[in-house]
CSV table of C-alpha atoms in Angstrom, one decimal:
chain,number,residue,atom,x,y,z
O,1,UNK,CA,65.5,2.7,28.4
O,2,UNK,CA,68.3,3.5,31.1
O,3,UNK,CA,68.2,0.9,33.5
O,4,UNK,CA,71.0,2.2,35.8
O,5,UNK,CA,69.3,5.9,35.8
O,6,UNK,CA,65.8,3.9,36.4
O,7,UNK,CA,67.3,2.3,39.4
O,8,UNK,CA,69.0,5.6,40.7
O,9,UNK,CA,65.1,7.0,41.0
O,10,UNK,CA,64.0,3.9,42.9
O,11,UNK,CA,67.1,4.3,45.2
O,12,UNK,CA,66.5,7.9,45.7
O,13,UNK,CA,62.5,7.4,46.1
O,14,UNK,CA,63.0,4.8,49.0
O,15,UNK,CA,66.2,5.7,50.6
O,16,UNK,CA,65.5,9.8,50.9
O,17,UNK,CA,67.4,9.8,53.8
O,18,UNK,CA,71.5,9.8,53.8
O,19,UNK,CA,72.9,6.2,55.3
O,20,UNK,CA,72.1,2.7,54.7
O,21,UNK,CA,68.4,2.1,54.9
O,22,UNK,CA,66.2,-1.8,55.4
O,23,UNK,CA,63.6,-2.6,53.3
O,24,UNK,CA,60.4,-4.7,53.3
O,25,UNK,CA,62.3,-6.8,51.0
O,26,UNK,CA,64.5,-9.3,52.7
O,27,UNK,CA,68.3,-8.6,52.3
O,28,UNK,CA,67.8,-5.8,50.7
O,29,UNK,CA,69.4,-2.3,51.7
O,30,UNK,CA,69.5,0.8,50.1
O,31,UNK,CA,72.8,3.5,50.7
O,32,UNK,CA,72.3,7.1,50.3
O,33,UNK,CA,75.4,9.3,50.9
O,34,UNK,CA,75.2,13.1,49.9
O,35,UNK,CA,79.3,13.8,50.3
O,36,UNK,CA,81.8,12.0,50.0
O,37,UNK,CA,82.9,10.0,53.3
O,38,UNK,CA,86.6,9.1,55.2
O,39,UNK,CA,87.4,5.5,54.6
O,40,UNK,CA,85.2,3.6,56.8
O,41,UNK,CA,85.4,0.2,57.6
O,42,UNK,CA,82.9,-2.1,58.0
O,43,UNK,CA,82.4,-5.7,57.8
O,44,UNK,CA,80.5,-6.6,54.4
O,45,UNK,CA,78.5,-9.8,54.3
O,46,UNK,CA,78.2,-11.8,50.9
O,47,UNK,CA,76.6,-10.2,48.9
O,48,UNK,CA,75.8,-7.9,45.7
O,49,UNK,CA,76.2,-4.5,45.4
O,50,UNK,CA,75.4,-2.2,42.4
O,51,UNK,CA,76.0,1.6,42.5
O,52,UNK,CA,73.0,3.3,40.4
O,53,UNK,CA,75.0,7.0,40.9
O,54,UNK,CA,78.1,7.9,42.3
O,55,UNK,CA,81.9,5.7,43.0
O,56,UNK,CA,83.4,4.1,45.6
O,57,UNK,CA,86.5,2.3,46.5
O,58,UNK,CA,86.7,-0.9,48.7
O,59,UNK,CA,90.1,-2.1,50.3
O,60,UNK,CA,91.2,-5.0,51.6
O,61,UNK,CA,94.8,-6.3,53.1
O,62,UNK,CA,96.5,-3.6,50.8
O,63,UNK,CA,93.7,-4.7,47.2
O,64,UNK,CA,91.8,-2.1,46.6
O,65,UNK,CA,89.1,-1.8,44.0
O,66,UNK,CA,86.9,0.7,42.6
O,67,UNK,CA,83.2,0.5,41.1
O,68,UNK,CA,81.1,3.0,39.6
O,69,UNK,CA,77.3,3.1,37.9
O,70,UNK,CA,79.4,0.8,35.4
O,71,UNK,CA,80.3,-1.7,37.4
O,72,UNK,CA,79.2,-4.1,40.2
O,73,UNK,CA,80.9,-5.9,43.1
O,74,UNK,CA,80.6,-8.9,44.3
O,75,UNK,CA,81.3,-10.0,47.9
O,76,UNK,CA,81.3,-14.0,48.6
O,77,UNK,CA,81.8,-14.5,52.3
O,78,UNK,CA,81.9,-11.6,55.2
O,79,UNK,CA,84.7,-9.2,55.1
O,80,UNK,CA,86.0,-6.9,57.1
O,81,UNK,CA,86.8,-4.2,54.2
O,82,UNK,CA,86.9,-0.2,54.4
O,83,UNK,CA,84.7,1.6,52.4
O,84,UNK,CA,85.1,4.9,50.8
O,85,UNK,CA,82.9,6.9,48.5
O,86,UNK,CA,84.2,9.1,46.2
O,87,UNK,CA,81.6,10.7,44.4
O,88,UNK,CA,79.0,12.0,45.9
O,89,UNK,CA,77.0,15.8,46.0
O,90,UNK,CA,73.6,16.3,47.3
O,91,UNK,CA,72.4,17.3,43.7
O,92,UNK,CA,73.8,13.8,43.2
O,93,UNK,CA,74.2,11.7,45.8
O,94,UNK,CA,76.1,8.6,45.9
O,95,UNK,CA,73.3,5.9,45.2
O,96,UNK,CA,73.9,2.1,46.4
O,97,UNK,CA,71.6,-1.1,46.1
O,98,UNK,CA,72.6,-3.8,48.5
O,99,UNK,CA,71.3,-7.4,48.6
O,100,UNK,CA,72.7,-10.2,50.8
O,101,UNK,CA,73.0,-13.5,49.3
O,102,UNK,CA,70.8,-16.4,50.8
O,103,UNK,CA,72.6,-19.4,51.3
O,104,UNK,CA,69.2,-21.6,51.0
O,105,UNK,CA,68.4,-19.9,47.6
O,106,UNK,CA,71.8,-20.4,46.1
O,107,UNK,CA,72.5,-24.3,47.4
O,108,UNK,CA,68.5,-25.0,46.0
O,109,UNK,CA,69.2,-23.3,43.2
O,110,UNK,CA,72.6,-25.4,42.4
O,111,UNK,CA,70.7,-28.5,42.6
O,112,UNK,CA,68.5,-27.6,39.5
O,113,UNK,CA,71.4,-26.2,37.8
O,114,UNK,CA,73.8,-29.7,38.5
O,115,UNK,CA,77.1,-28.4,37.6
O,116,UNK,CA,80.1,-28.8,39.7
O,117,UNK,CA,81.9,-26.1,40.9
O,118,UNK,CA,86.0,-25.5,40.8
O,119,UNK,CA,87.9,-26.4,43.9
O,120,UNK,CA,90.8,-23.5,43.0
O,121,UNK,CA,90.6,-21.2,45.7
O,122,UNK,CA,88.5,-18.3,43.5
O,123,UNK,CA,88.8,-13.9,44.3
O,124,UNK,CA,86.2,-13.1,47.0
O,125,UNK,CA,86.0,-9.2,46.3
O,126,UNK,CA,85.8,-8.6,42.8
O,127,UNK,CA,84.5,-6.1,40.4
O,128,UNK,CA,82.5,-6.8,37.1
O,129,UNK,CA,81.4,-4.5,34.3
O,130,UNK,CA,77.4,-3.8,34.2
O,131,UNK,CA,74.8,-6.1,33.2
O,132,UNK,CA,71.7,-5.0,32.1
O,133,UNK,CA,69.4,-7.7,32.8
O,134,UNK,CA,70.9,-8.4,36.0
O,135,UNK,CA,70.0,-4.2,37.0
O,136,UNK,CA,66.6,-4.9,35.7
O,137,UNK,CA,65.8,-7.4,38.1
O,138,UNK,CA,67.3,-5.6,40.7
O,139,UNK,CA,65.1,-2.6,39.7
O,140,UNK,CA,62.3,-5.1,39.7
O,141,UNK,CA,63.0,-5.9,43.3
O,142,UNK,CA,62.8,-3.0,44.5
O,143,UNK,CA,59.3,-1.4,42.6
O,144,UNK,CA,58.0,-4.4,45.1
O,145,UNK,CA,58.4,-1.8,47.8
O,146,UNK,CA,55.7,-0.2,46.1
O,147,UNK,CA,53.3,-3.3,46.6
O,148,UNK,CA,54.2,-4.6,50.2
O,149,UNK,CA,51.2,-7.0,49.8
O,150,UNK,CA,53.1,-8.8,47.0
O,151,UNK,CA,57.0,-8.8,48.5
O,152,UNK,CA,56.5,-12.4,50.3
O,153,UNK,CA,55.1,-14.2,46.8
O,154,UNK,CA,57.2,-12.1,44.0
O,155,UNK,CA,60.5,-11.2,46.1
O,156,UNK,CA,61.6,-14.9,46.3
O,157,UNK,CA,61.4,-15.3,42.3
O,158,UNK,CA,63.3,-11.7,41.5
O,159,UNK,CA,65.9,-12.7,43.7
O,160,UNK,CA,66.6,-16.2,42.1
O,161,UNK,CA,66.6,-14.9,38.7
O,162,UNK,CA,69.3,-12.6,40.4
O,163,UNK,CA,71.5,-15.3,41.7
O,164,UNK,CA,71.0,-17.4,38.2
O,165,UNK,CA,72.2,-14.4,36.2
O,166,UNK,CA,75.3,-14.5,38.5
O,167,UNK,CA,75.6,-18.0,38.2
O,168,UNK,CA,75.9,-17.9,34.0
O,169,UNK,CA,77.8,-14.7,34.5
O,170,UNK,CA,81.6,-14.3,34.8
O,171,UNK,CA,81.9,-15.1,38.3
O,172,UNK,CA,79.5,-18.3,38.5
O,173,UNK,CA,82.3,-20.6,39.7
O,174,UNK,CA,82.6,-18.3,42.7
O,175,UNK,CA,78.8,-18.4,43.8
O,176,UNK,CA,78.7,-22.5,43.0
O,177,UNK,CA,82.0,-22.4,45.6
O,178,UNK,CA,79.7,-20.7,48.0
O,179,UNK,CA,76.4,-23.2,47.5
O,180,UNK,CA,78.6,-26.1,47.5
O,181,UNK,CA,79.0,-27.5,51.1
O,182,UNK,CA,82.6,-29.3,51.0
O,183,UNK,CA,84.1,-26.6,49.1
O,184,UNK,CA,87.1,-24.3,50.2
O,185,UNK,CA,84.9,-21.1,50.3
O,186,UNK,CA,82.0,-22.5,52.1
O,187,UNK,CA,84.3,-23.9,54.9
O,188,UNK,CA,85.7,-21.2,55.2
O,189,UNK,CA,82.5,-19.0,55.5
O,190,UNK,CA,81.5,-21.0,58.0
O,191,UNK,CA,84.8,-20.7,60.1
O,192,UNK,CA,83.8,-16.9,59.6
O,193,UNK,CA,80.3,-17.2,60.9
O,194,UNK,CA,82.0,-19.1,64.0
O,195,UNK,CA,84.8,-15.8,64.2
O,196,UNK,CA,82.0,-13.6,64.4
O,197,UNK,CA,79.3,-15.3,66.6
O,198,UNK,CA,82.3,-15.2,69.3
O,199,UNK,CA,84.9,-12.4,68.2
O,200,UNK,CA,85.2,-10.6,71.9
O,201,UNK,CA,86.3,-13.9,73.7
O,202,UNK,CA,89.7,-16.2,73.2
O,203,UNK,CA,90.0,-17.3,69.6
O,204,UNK,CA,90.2,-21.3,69.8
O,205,UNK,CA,91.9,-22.3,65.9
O,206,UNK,CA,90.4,-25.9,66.9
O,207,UNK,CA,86.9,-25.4,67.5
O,208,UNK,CA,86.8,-23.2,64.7
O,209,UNK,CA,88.4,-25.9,62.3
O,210,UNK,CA,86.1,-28.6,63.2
O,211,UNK,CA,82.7,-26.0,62.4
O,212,UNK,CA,84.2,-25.8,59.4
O,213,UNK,CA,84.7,-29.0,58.6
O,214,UNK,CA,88.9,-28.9,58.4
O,215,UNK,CA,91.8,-29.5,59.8
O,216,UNK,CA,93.5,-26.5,61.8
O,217,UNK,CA,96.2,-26.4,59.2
O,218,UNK,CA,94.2,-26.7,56.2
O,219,UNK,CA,92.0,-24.4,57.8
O,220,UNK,CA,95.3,-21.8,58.2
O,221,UNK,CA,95.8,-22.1,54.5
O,222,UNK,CA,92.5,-21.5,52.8
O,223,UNK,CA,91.6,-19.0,55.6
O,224,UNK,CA,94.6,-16.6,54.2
O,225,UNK,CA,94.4,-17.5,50.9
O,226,UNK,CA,90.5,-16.6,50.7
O,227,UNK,CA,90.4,-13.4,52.8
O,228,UNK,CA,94.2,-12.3,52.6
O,229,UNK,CA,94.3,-12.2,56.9
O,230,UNK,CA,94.9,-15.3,59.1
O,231,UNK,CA,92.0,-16.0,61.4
O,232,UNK,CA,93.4,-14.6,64.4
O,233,UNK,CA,93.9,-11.3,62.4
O,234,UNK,CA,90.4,-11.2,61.3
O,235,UNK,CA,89.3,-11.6,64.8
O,236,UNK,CA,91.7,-8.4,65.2
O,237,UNK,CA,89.7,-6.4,62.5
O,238,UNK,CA,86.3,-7.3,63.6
O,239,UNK,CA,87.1,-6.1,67.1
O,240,UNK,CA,88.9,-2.7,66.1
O,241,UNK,CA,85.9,-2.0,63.5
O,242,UNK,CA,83.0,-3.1,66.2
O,243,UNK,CA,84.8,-0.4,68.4
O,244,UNK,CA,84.7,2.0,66.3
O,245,UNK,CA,81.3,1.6,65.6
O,246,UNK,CA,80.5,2.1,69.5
O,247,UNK,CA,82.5,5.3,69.9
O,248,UNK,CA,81.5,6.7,66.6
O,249,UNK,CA,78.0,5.7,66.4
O,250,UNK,CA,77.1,5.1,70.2
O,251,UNK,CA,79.2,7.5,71.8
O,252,UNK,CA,81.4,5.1,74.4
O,253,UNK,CA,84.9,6.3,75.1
O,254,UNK,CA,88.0,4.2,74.2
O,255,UNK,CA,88.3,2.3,77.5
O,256,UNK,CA,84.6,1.2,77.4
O,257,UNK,CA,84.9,0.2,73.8
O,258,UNK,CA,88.1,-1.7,74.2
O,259,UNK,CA,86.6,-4.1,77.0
O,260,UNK,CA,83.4,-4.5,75.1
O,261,UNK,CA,85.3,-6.1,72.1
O,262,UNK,CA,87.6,-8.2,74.1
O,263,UNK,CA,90.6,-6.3,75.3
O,264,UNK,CA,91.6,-6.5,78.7
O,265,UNK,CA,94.8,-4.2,78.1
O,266,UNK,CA,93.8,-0.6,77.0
O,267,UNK,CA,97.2,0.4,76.0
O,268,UNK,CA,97.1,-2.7,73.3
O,269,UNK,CA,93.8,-1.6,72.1
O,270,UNK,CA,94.8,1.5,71.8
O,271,UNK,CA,98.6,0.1,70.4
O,272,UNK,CA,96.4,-1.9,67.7
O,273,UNK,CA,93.5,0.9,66.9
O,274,UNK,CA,96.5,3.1,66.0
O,275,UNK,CA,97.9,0.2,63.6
O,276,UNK,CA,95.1,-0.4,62.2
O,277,UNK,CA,92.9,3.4,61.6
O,278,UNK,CA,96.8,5.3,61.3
O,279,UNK,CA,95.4,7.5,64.7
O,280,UNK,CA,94.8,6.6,68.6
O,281,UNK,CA,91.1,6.1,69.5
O,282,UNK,CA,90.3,9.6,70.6
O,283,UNK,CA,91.8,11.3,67.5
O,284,UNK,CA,90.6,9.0,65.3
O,285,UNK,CA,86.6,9.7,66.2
O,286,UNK,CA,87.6,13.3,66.4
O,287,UNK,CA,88.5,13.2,63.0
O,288,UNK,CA,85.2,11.3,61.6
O,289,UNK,CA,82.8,13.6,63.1
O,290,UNK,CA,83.9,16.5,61.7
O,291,UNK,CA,83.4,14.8,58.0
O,292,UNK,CA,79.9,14.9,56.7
O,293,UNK,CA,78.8,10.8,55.7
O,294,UNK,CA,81.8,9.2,58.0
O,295,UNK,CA,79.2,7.2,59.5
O,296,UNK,CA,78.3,5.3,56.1
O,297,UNK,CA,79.7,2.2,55.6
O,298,UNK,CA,78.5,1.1,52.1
């Protein structure tokens, strides 16, 4: 039987609608997209995502991969990344399964598992050839959708058997670096969550060293070795993509958008939008709305 096609009919059944769509389940997310889009960018959180039907291609800093129904990526801490899909038709629409890792799940799971994990600082966006019982579980997750009474008892037990098939899988040192408190990648997801809880106002490097449990300069180090942008521009990214959101999706005009993320000056927000999406603010949204799916991010 063809797992990945079996999935692509769950997708389809549950996510009719073009975009990225909740569930009952939690952290799961289903992406429809019946044309290709622009390169979008978004911010990703950790997480797993298999492509049933359909490619796309995922950049960050200047890496860029690509993934396919062959292929899954991984995602261990939030990114901002940009997002474009490549294949897509509404005869055959680009078909995504999303789920967002649990933190609790993965650290409880580690303590049965009692292995320790690498300190090296490990590749947080990677791609990985299929597996086939990892897509049947995640085609298992989602036929709970069809049994909502069942999602709070079953869902936690699909989902573990998820995360132990990436733990024994090529990538298991990089989820035991995320369940591990002291290790390089947790602190530094942790000095992301801080980032983002507080991205509009005045990026303080100390406060955001001691949530994550290093020193400022240590913190420096693994920060840009681990995401490939210092923290300060991170903060950057989030801002630019968070205004984009509210002028593409919410319809607020550059000088509204620019305050509401943090800038005071509008020619620098305009000055770094143009760095940053290759156009200046009003261009730019111009440009995504006249192409069908711009507004997907996954």
């Amino acid at each position: 039987m063809n797992k990945i096609a079996d999935l692509a009919q769950l997708i389809s059944r549950f996510a009719p609608v073009s975009g990225m769509s909740g569930t009952a389940v939690p952290r799961l997310s289903l992406i429809r997209a019946d044309h290709p889009s622009a390169p979008v960018p978004a911010v990703y959180e950790a997480s797993l995502c298999i492509i049933a039907q359909g490619s796309k291609r995922v950049s960050l800093a200047g890496q860029s991969v690509v993934y396919d129904a062959s292929s899954y990526l991984l995602v261990s801490v939030d990114l901002p990344l940009v997002g474009h899909v490549l294949e897509a038709s509404p005869a055959a629409p680009y078909l995504c399964y999303k789920i967002d890792f649990d933190p609790a799940a993965l650290a409880d799971l580690l303590v049965t598992e009692q292995r320790v994990s690498s300190e090296k600082d490990l590749p947080v966006l990677a791609v990985y050839p299929s597996d086939p019982d990892l897509i049947d579980a995640a085609c298992r997750l989602v036929k709970l959708l069809d049994s909502p009474e069942t999602i709070d008892v079953l869902a936690p037990l699909v989902e573990r058997e998820i995360l132990y098939r990436l733990l024994t899988g090529p990538h298991g040192a990089t989820l035991r670096q995320m369940g591990t408190v002291d290790s390089h990648l947790n602190q530094v997801s942790r000095a992301i969550a801080t980032i983002r809880n507080g991205f509009h106002t005045q990026l303080r490097i100390d406060e955001i060293a001691a949530a994550s449990g290093m020193s400022a300069s240590s913190l420096h180090a693994h920060f840009k070795a681990i995401t490939r942008m210092t923290p300060l521009e991170y903060q950057k990214q989030l801002r630019l993509q968070e205004a984009r959101r509210l002028m593409l999706a919410d319809g607020a005009n550059a000088g509204t958008a620019g305050f509401a993320v943090g800038y005071d000056s509008p020619s620098q927000f305009s000055r770094e939008y143009r760095r940053l999406f290759g156009a200046p603010p009003r261009q730019d949204i111009e440009r995504l709305q006249a192409i069908p799916g711009s507004a997907a991010a996954y």
